[in-house]
Coordinates of C-alpha atoms in Angstrom, one line a residue:
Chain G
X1 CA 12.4 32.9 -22.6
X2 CA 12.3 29.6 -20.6
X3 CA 14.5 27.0 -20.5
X4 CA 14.5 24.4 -23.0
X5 CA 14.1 20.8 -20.9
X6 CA 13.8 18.2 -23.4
X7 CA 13.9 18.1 -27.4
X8 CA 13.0 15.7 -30.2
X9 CA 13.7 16.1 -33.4
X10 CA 13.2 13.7 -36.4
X11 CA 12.4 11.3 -34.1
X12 CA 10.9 7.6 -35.2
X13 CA 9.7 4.8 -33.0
X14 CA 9.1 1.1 -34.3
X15 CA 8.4 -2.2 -32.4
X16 CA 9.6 -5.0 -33.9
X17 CA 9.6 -3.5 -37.4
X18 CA 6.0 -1.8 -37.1
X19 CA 6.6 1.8 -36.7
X20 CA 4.6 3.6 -33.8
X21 CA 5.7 7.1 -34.2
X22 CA 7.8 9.2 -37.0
X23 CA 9.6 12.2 -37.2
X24 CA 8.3 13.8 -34.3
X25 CA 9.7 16.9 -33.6
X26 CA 9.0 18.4 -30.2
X27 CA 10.3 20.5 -27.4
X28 CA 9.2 20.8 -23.9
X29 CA 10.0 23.9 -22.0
X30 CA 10.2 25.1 -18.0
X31 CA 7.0 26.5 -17.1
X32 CA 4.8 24.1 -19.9
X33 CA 2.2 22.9 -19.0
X34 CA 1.5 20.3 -21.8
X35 CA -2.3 17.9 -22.7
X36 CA -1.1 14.8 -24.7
X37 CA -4.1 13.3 -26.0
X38 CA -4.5 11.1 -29.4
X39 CA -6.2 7.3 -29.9
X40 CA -5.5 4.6 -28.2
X41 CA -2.5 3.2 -29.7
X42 CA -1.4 6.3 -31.9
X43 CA 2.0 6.4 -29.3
X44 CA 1.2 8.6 -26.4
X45 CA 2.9 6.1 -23.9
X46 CA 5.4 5.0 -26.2
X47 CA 6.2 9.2 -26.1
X48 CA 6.5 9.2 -22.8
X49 CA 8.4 5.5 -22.2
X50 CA 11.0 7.7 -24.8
X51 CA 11.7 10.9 -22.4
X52 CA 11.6 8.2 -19.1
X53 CA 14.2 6.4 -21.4
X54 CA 13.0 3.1 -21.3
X55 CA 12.8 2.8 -25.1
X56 CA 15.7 3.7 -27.6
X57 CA 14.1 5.5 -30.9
X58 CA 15.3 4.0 -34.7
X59 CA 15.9 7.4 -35.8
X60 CA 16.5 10.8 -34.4
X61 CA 17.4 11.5 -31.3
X62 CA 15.7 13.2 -28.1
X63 CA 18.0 15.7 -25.9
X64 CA 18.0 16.7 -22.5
X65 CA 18.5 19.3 -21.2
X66 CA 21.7 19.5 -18.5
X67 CA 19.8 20.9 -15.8
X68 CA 17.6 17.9 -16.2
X69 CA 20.3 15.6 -16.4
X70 CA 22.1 17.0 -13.7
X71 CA 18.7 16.5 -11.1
X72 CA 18.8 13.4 -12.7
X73 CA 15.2 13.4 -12.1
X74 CA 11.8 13.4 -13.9
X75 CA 8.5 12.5 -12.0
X76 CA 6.3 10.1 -13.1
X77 CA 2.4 9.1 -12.8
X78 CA 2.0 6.0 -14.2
X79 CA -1.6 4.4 -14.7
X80 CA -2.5 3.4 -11.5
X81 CA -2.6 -0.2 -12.5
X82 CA 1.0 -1.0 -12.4
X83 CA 1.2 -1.1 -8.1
X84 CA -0.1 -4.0 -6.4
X85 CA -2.3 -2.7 -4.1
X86 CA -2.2 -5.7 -2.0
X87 CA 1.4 -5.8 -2.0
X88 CA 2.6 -5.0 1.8
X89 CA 3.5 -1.6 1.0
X90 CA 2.8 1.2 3.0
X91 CA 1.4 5.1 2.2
X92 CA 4.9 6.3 3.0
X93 CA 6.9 3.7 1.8
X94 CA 5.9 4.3 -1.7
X95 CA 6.2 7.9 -1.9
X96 CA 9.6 7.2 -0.7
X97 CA 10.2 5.1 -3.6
X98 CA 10.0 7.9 -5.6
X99 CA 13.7 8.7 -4.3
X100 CA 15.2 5.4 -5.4
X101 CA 16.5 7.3 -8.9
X102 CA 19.0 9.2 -6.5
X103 CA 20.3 6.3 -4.9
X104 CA 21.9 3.1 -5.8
X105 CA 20.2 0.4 -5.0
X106 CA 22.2 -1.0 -1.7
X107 CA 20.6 2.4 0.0
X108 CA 18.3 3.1 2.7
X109 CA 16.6 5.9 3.8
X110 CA 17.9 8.9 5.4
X111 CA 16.1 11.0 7.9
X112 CA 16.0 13.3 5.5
X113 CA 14.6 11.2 3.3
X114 CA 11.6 10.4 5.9
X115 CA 10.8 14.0 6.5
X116 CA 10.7 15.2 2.9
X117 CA 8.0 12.3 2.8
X118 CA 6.3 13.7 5.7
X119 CA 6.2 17.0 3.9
X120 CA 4.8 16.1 0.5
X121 CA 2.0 13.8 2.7
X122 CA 1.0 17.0 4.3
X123 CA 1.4 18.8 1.1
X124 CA -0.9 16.6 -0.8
X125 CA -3.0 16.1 2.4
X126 CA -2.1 12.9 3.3
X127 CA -0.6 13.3 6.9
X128 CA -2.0 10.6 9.4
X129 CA -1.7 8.0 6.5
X130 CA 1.7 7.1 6.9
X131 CA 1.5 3.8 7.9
X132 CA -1.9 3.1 6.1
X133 CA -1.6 0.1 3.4
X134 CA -2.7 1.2 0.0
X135 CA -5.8 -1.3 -0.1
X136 CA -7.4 0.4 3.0
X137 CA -7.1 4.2 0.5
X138 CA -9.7 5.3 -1.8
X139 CA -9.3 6.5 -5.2
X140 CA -8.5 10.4 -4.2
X141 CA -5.8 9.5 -1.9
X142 CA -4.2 6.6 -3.7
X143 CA -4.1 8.8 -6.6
X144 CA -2.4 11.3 -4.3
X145 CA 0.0 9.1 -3.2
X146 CA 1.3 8.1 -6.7
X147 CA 1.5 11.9 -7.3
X148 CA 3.5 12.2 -3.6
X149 CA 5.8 9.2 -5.1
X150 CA 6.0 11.4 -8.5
X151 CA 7.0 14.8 -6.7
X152 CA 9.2 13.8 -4.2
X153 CA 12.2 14.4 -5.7
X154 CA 11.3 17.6 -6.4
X155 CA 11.6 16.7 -10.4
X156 CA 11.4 19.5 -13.4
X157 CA 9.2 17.6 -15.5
X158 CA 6.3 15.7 -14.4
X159 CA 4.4 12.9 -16.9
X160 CA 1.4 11.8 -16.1
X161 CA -0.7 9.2 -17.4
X162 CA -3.8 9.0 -18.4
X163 CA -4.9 10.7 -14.2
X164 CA -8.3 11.3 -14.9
X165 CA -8.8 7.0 -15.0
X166 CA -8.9 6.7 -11.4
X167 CA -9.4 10.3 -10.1
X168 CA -12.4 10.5 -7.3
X169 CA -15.3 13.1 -9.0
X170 CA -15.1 14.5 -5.5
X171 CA -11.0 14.9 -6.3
X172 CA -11.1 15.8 -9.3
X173 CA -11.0 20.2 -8.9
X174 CA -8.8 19.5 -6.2
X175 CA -6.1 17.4 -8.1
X176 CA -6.2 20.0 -10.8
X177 CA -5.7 22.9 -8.2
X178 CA -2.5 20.9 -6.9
X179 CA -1.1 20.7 -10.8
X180 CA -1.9 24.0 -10.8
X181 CA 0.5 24.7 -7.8
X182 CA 2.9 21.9 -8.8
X183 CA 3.2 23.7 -12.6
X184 CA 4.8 26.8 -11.0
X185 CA 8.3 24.8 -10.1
X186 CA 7.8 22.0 -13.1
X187 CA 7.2 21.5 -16.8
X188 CA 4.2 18.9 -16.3
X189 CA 3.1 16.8 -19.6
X190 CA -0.2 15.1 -18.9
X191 CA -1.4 12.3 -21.4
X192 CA -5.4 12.2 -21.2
X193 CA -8.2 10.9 -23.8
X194 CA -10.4 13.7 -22.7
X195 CA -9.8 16.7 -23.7
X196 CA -13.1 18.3 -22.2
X197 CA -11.6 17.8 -18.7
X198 CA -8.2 18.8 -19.0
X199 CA -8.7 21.6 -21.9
X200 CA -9.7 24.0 -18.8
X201 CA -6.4 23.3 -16.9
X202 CA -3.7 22.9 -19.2
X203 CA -1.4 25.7 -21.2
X204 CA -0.8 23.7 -24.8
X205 CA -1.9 20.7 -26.3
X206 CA 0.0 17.8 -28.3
X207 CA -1.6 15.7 -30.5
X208 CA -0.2 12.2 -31.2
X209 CA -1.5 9.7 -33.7
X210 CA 1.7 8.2 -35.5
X211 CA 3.6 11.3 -35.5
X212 CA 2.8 14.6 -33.2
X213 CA 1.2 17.8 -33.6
X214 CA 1.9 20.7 -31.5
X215 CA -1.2 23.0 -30.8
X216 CA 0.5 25.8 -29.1
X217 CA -3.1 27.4 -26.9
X218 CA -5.5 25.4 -24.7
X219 CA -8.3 25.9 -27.3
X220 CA -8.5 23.2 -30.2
X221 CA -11.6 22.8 -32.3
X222 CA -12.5 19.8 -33.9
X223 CA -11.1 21.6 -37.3
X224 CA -7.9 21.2 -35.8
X225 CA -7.9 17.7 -34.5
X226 CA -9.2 16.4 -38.3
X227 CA -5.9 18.0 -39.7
X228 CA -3.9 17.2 -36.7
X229 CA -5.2 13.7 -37.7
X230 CA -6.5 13.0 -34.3
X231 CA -9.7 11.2 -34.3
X232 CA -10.7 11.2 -30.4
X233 CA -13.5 12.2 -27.7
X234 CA -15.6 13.8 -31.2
X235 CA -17.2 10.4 -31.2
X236 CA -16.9 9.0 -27.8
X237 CA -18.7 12.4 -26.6
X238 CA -20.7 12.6 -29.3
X239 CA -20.0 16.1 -29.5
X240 CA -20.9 17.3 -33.2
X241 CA -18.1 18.5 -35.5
X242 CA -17.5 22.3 -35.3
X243 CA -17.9 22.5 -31.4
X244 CA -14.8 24.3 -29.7
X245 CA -13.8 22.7 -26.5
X246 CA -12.9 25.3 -24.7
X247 CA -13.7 26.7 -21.1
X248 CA -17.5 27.9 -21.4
Chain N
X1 CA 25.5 -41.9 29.0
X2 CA 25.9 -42.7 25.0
X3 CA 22.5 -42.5 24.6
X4 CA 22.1 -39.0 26.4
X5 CA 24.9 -37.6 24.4
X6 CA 22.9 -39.2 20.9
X7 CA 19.5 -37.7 22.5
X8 CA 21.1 -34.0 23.2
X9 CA 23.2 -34.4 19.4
X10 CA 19.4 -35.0 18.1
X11 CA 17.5 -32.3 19.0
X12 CA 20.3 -30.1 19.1
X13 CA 20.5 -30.7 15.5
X14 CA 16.5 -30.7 15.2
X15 CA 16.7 -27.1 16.7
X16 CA 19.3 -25.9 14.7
X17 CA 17.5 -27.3 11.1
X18 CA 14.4 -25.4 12.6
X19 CA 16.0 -22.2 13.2
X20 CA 17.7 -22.1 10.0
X21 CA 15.1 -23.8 8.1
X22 CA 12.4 -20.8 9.5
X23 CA 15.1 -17.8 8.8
X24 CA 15.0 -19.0 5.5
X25 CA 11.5 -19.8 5.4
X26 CA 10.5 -16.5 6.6
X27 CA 12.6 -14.3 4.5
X28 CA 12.1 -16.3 1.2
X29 CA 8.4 -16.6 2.1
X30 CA 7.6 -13.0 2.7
X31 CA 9.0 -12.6 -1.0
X32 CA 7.3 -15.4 -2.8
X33 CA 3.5 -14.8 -0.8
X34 CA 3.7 -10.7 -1.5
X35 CA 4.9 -11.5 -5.3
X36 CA 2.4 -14.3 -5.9
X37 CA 4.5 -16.4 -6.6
X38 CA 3.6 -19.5 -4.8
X39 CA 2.5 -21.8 -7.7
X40 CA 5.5 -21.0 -9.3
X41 CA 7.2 -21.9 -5.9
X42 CA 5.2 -25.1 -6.1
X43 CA 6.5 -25.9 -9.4
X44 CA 10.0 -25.0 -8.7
X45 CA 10.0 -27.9 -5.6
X46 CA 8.3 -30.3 -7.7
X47 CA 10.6 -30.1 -10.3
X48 CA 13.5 -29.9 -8.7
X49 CA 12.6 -34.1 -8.2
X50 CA 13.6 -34.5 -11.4
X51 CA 17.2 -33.5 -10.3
X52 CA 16.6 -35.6 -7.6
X53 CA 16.5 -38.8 -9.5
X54 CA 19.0 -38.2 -11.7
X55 CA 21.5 -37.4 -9.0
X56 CA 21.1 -40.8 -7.4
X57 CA 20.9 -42.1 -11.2
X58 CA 24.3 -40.5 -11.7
X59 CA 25.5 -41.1 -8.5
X60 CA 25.9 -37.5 -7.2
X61 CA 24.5 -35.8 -3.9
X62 CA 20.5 -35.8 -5.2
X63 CA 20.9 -32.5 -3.7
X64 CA 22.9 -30.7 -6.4
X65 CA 20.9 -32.3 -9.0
X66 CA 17.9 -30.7 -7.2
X67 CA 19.6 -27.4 -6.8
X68 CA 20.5 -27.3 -10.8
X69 CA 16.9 -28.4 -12.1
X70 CA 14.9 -25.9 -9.7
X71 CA 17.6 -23.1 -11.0
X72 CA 17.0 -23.7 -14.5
X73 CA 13.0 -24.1 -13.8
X74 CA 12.5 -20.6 -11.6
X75 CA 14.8 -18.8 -14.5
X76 CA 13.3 -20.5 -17.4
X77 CA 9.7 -19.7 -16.1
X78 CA 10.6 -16.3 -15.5
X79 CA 12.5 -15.5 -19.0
X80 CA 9.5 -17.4 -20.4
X81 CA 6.8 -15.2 -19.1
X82 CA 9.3 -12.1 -19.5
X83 CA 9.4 -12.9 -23.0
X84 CA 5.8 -13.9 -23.8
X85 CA 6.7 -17.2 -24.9
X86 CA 3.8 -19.4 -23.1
X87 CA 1.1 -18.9 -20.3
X88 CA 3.4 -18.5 -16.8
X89 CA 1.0 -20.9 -15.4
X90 CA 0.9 -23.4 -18.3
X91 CA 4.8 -23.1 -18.3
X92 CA 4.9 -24.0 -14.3
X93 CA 2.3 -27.0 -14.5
X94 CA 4.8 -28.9 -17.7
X95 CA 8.0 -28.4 -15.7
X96 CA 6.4 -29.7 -12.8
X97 CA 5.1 -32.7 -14.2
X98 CA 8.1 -32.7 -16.2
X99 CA 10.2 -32.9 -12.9
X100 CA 8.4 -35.1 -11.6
X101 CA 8.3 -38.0 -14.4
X102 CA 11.9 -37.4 -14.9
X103 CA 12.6 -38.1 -11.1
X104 CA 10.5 -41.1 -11.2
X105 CA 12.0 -42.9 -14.5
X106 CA 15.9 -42.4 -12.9
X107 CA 15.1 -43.6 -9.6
X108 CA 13.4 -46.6 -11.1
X109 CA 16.7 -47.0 -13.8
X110 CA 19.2 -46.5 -10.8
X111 CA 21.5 -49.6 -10.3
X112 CA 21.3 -51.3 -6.9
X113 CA 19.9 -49.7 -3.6
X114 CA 16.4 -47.8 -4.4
X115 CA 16.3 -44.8 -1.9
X116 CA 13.4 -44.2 0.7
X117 CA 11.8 -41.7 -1.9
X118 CA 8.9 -40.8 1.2
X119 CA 11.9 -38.7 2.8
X120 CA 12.7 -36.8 0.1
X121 CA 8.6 -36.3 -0.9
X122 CA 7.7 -35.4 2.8
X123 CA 10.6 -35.1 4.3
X124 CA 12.1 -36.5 7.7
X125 CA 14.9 -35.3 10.4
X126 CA 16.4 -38.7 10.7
X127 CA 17.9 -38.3 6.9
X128 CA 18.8 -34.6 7.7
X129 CA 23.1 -34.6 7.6
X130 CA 25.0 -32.1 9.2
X131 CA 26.1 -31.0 5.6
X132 CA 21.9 -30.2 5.4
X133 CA 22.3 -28.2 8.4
X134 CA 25.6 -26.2 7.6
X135 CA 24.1 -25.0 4.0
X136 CA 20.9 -24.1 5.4
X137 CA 22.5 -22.1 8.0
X138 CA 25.2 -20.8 5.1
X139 CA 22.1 -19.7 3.0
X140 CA 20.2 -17.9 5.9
X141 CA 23.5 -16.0 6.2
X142 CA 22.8 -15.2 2.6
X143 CA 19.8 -14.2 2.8
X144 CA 19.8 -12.1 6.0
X145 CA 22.8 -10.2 4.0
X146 CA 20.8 -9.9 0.8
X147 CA 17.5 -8.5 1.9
X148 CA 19.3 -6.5 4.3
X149 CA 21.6 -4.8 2.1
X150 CA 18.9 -4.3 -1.0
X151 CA 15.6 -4.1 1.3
X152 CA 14.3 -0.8 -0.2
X153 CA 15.5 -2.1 -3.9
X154 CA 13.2 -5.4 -3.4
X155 CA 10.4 -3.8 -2.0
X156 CA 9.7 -1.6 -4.6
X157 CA 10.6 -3.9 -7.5
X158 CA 8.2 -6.2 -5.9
X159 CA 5.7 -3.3 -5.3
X160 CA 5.8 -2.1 -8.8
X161 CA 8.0 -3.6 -11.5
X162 CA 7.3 -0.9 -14.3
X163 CA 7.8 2.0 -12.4
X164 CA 11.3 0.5 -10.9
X165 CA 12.5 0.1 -14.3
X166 CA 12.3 4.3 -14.7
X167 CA 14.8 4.5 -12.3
X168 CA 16.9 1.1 -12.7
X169 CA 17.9 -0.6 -15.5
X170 CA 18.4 -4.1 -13.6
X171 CA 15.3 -4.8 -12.2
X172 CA 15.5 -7.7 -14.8
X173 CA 18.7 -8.9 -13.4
X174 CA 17.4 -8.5 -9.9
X175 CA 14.6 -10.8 -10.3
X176 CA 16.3 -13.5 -12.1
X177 CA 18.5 -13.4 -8.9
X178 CA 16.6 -13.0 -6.4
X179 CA 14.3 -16.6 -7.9
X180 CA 17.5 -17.8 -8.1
X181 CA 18.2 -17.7 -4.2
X182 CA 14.1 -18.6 -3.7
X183 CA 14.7 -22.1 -5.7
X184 CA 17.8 -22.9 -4.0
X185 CA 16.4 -22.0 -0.5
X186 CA 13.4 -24.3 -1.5
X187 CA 16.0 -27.0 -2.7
X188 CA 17.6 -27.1 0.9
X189 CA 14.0 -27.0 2.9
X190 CA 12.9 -30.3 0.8
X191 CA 15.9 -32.5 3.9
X192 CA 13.4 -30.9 5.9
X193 CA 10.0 -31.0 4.8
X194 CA 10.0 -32.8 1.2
X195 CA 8.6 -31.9 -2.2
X196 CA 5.2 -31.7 -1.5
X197 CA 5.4 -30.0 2.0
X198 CA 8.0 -27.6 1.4
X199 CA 5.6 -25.0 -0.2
X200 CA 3.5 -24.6 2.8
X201 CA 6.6 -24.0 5.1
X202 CA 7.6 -21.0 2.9
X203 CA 3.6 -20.0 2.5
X204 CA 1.8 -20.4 5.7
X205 CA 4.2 -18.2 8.1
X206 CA 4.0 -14.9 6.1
X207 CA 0.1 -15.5 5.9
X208 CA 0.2 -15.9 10.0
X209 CA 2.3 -13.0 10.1
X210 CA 0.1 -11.0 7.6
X211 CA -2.6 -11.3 9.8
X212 CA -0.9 -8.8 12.3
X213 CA 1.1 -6.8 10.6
X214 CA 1.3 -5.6 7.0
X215 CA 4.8 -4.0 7.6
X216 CA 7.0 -5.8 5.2
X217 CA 10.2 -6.6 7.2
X218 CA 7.4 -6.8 10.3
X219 CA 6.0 -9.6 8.3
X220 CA 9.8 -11.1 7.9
X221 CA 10.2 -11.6 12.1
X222 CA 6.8 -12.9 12.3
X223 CA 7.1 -15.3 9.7
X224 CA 10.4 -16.5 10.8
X225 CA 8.9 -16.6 14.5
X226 CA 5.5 -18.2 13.5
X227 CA 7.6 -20.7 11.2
X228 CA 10.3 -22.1 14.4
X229 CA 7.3 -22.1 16.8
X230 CA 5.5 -24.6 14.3
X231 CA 8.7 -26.4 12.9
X232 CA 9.9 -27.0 16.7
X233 CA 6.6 -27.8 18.1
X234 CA 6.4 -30.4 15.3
X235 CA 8.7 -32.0 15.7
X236 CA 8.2 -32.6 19.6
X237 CA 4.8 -33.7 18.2
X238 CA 6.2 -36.2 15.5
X239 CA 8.8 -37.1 18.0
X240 CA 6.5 -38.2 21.1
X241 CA 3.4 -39.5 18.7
X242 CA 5.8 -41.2 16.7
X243 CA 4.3 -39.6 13.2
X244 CA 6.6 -38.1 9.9
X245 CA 7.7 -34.9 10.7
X246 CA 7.5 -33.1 7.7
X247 CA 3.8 -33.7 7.5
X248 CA 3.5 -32.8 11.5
X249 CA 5.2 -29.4 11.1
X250 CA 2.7 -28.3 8.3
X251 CA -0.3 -29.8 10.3
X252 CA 0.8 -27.5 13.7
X253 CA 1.1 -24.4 11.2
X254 CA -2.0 -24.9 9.5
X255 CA -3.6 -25.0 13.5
X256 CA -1.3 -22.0 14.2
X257 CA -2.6 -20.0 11.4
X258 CA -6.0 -21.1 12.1
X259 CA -6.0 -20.2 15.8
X260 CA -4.5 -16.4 14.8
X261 CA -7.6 -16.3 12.2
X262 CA -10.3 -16.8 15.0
X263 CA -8.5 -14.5 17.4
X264 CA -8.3 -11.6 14.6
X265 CA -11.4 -12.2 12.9
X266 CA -12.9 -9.3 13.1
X267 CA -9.7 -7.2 11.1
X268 CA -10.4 -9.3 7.5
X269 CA -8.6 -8.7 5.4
X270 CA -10.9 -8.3 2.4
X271 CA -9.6 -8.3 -1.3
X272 CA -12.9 -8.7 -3.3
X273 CA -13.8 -5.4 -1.8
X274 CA -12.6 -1.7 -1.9
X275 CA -10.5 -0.8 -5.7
X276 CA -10.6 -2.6 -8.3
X277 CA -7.1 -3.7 -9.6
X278 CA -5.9 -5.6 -12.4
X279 CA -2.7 -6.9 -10.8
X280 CA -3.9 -10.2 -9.5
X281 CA -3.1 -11.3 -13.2
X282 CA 0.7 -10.0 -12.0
X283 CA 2.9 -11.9 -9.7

């Protein structure tokens, strides 16, 4: 049985008075390896803004788990358009940033700091980039380097948001190969809007559209989405009703 | 012999306000240029006339009354935009104006002596106290202490705002201070190079210095360097062609930067091409 990380239960978000999810009740487990995907604004950042903690819920509460707490640590791929690219910011600089959660905020960097970045850059194939700034990158690597700033801290839950947006085509196997990898030391919970691309890589899926459905195998039909209340990708793909998305 | 001793007092002062005036120049420039925020810079020294005018209205040190109205502008446009309330830019083009008129009306309702407002719009060395001097040097201090101690913490709050806040809840608080100590280091450069110039002494050094290095506390020395060669070469300019200074120190920058753009022209530094991004709406 693994290890529970994080649990919901009766849980209820509202902005100002308008209520974006309710009584979600939802675990994530060592080992998952979870596909969040709903419309856009049915709540799948506002799930994840919840377990990062930037948001409080109105009712119900979300638990962690103490070996989480302890690490202190979850790793996090936001959409790619939060960075500046032209910011003067270099490749290693920002994976180091993703140790800033461990330190207080007078710190700098220890040597050991540096050569955990080295190793991540040659884990994710970046070495030789170190001092690159992030305009001269393209989409693979940048990508790569948000995922280096994500894993750095060697966290036991990785979010990810929305990475098929600005994944390379030529990438696109091999960033799913590295989850792959990655998913064998963390719980990672992926928020996509196509669920033909990550259906083939992913262990479980959650549906969220107001509230959350857990779909507890990689195969969803359309059946399932209509009762799960989670209109997506069947018209965008134009895929008729009663196809199974699952790996042909 | 007296007028030796006035001579050496003179420049030794001059060299002193240009050291200080480029350590701060440099380090508050490198944060305002990479955060995009030199129209809010811009609106922060044009406001701050307002206090201007009202200190010589109330009869205070115009300096204060500066340093108070370019506080309360850089925080109000920053919880303003934080919150949603109005268009950044709108907000920084009304206080601006707003500054400005407000400076105006008080110096024209202040009893008795009207002051030389071209030094405090373009600045000039010969009103430049010693009490200019000691609190620019005091804020350089400052500021050498407070990006040295939170480097990595202002880098990456700069860099990226929303994923800072997942590991720190006062990346609010940072910013607010951190505008604070950019609208009072532009407050103390107006002795120096007045309302109107002071923006391009805190904007053309880090864009001399980004066009060799793109190394963040690189970009700090170089700015600060670029920033005394052109604030001391100014004034020797000013000085022997008998011109305003203020206006003399932008002018040699403007040729610095121009001469460092022909001699790395062929590394451009190209932001309409390569990845799309949609932060150029972000500071």
């Amino acid at each position: 049985m693994a290890d529970l990380l994080v649990a919901m239960s009766s849980l209820s978000v509202a902005y100002n008075g308008n209520m974006v999810l309710r009584d979600v009740n939802f675990s994530i487990y060592e080992n998952d390896y979870i596909g969040v995907i709903g419309p856009n604004g049915g709540g799948k950042t506002t799930l994840l803004k919840i377990i990062l903690g930037l948001i409080k819920p109105v009712e119900g509460r979300v638990e962690f788990s103490d070996k989480l707490l302890d690490n202190n640590h979850i790793g996090y791929l936001p959409q790619i358009s939060t960075g500046d690219l032209d910011y003067p910011v270099t490749v290693k600089d920002v994976i180091l940033s993703g140790l800033m959660i461990r330190k207080k905020l007078v710190s700098s960097m220890s040597k050991a700091d540096r050569k955990r970045a080295e190793m991540v850059m040659t884990e994710l194939g970046l070495s030789g980039l170190a001092d690159t700034s992030l305009r001269e990158l393209s989409g693979g690597q940048l990508q790569r380097v948000f995922l280096g700033r994500a894993i750095i801290g060697d966290p036991q839950l990785l979010l990810l948001d929305e990475p098929g947006t600005f994944v390379d085509a030529n990438f696109e196997n091999d960033f799913f190969e590295k989850l792959k990898d990655l998913n064998k030391r963390m719980a990672i919970l992926m928020v996509s809007h196509d669920i033909g691309t990550i259906s083939a890589h992913i262990k479980s899926f959650a549906c969220v559209n107001r509230t959350l459905h857990y779909h507890p195998s990689s195969e969803i039909t359309s059946e399932d989405l209509l009762a799960y209340g989670c209109p997506i990708q069947l018209v965008t793909h134009g895929v008729v009703p009663h196809t199974v998305l699952k790996i042909h | 012999m007296e007028g030796s001793i006035f001579q050496y007092g003179f420049i030794l002062k001059g060299l002193l306000g240009a050291f200080f005036a480029s350590v701060t120049a440099g380090l508050a420039g490198t944060y305002i240029v990479s955060r995009r925020m030199v129209f809010l810079s811009g609106g922060i020294s044009h406001a701050s006339f307002g206090g201007i005018g009202i200190g010589y209205f109330a009869g205070i040190n115009p300096i204060f009354g500066a340093a108070l109205f370019s506080i309360i502008t850089a925080l109000g446009v920053e919880y303003l935009s934080v919150r949603q309330k109005i268009r950044e830019d709108s907000a920084i083009g009304i206080l601006w104006a707003f500054g400005m008129a407000t400076g105006i009306i008080f110096i024209y309702l202040a009893p008795g002596y009207t002051p030389n407002l071209m030094s405090y719009l373009f600045g000039s060395i010969l009103t430049v106290t010693t009490a200019d001097i000691v609190a620019l040097g005091v804020m350089s201090v400052i500021l050498t202490l407070y990006f040295g101690f939170f480097y990595r913490a202002i880098l990456y709050i700069s860099f990226d705002e929303d994923f800072a806040r997942t590991y720190s809840s006062f990346v609010n608080g940072f910013k607010y201070i951190t505008t604070a100590l950019m609208a009072l280091t532009i407050v103390l450069n107006i002795r120096m190079a007045g309302v109107i110039l002071v923006i391009s002494l805190l904007t053309i050094p880090p864009n001399i210095a980004m066009l060799f290095t793109r190394k963040y506390h690189k970009i700090v020395i170089w700015s600060i360097v670029s920033a005394f060669i052109g604030t001391t070469s100014g004034y020797a300019v000013s000085y022997f062609a008998g011109i305003p200074v203020g206006a003399t120190i932008i002018f040699t920058l403007v040729v610095i930067w121009v001469i460092a753009r022909l001699f790395t022209g062929t590394k451009t530094w190209n932001t309409s091409q390569g990845l799309k991004t949609s932060s150029n709406e972000k500071r």
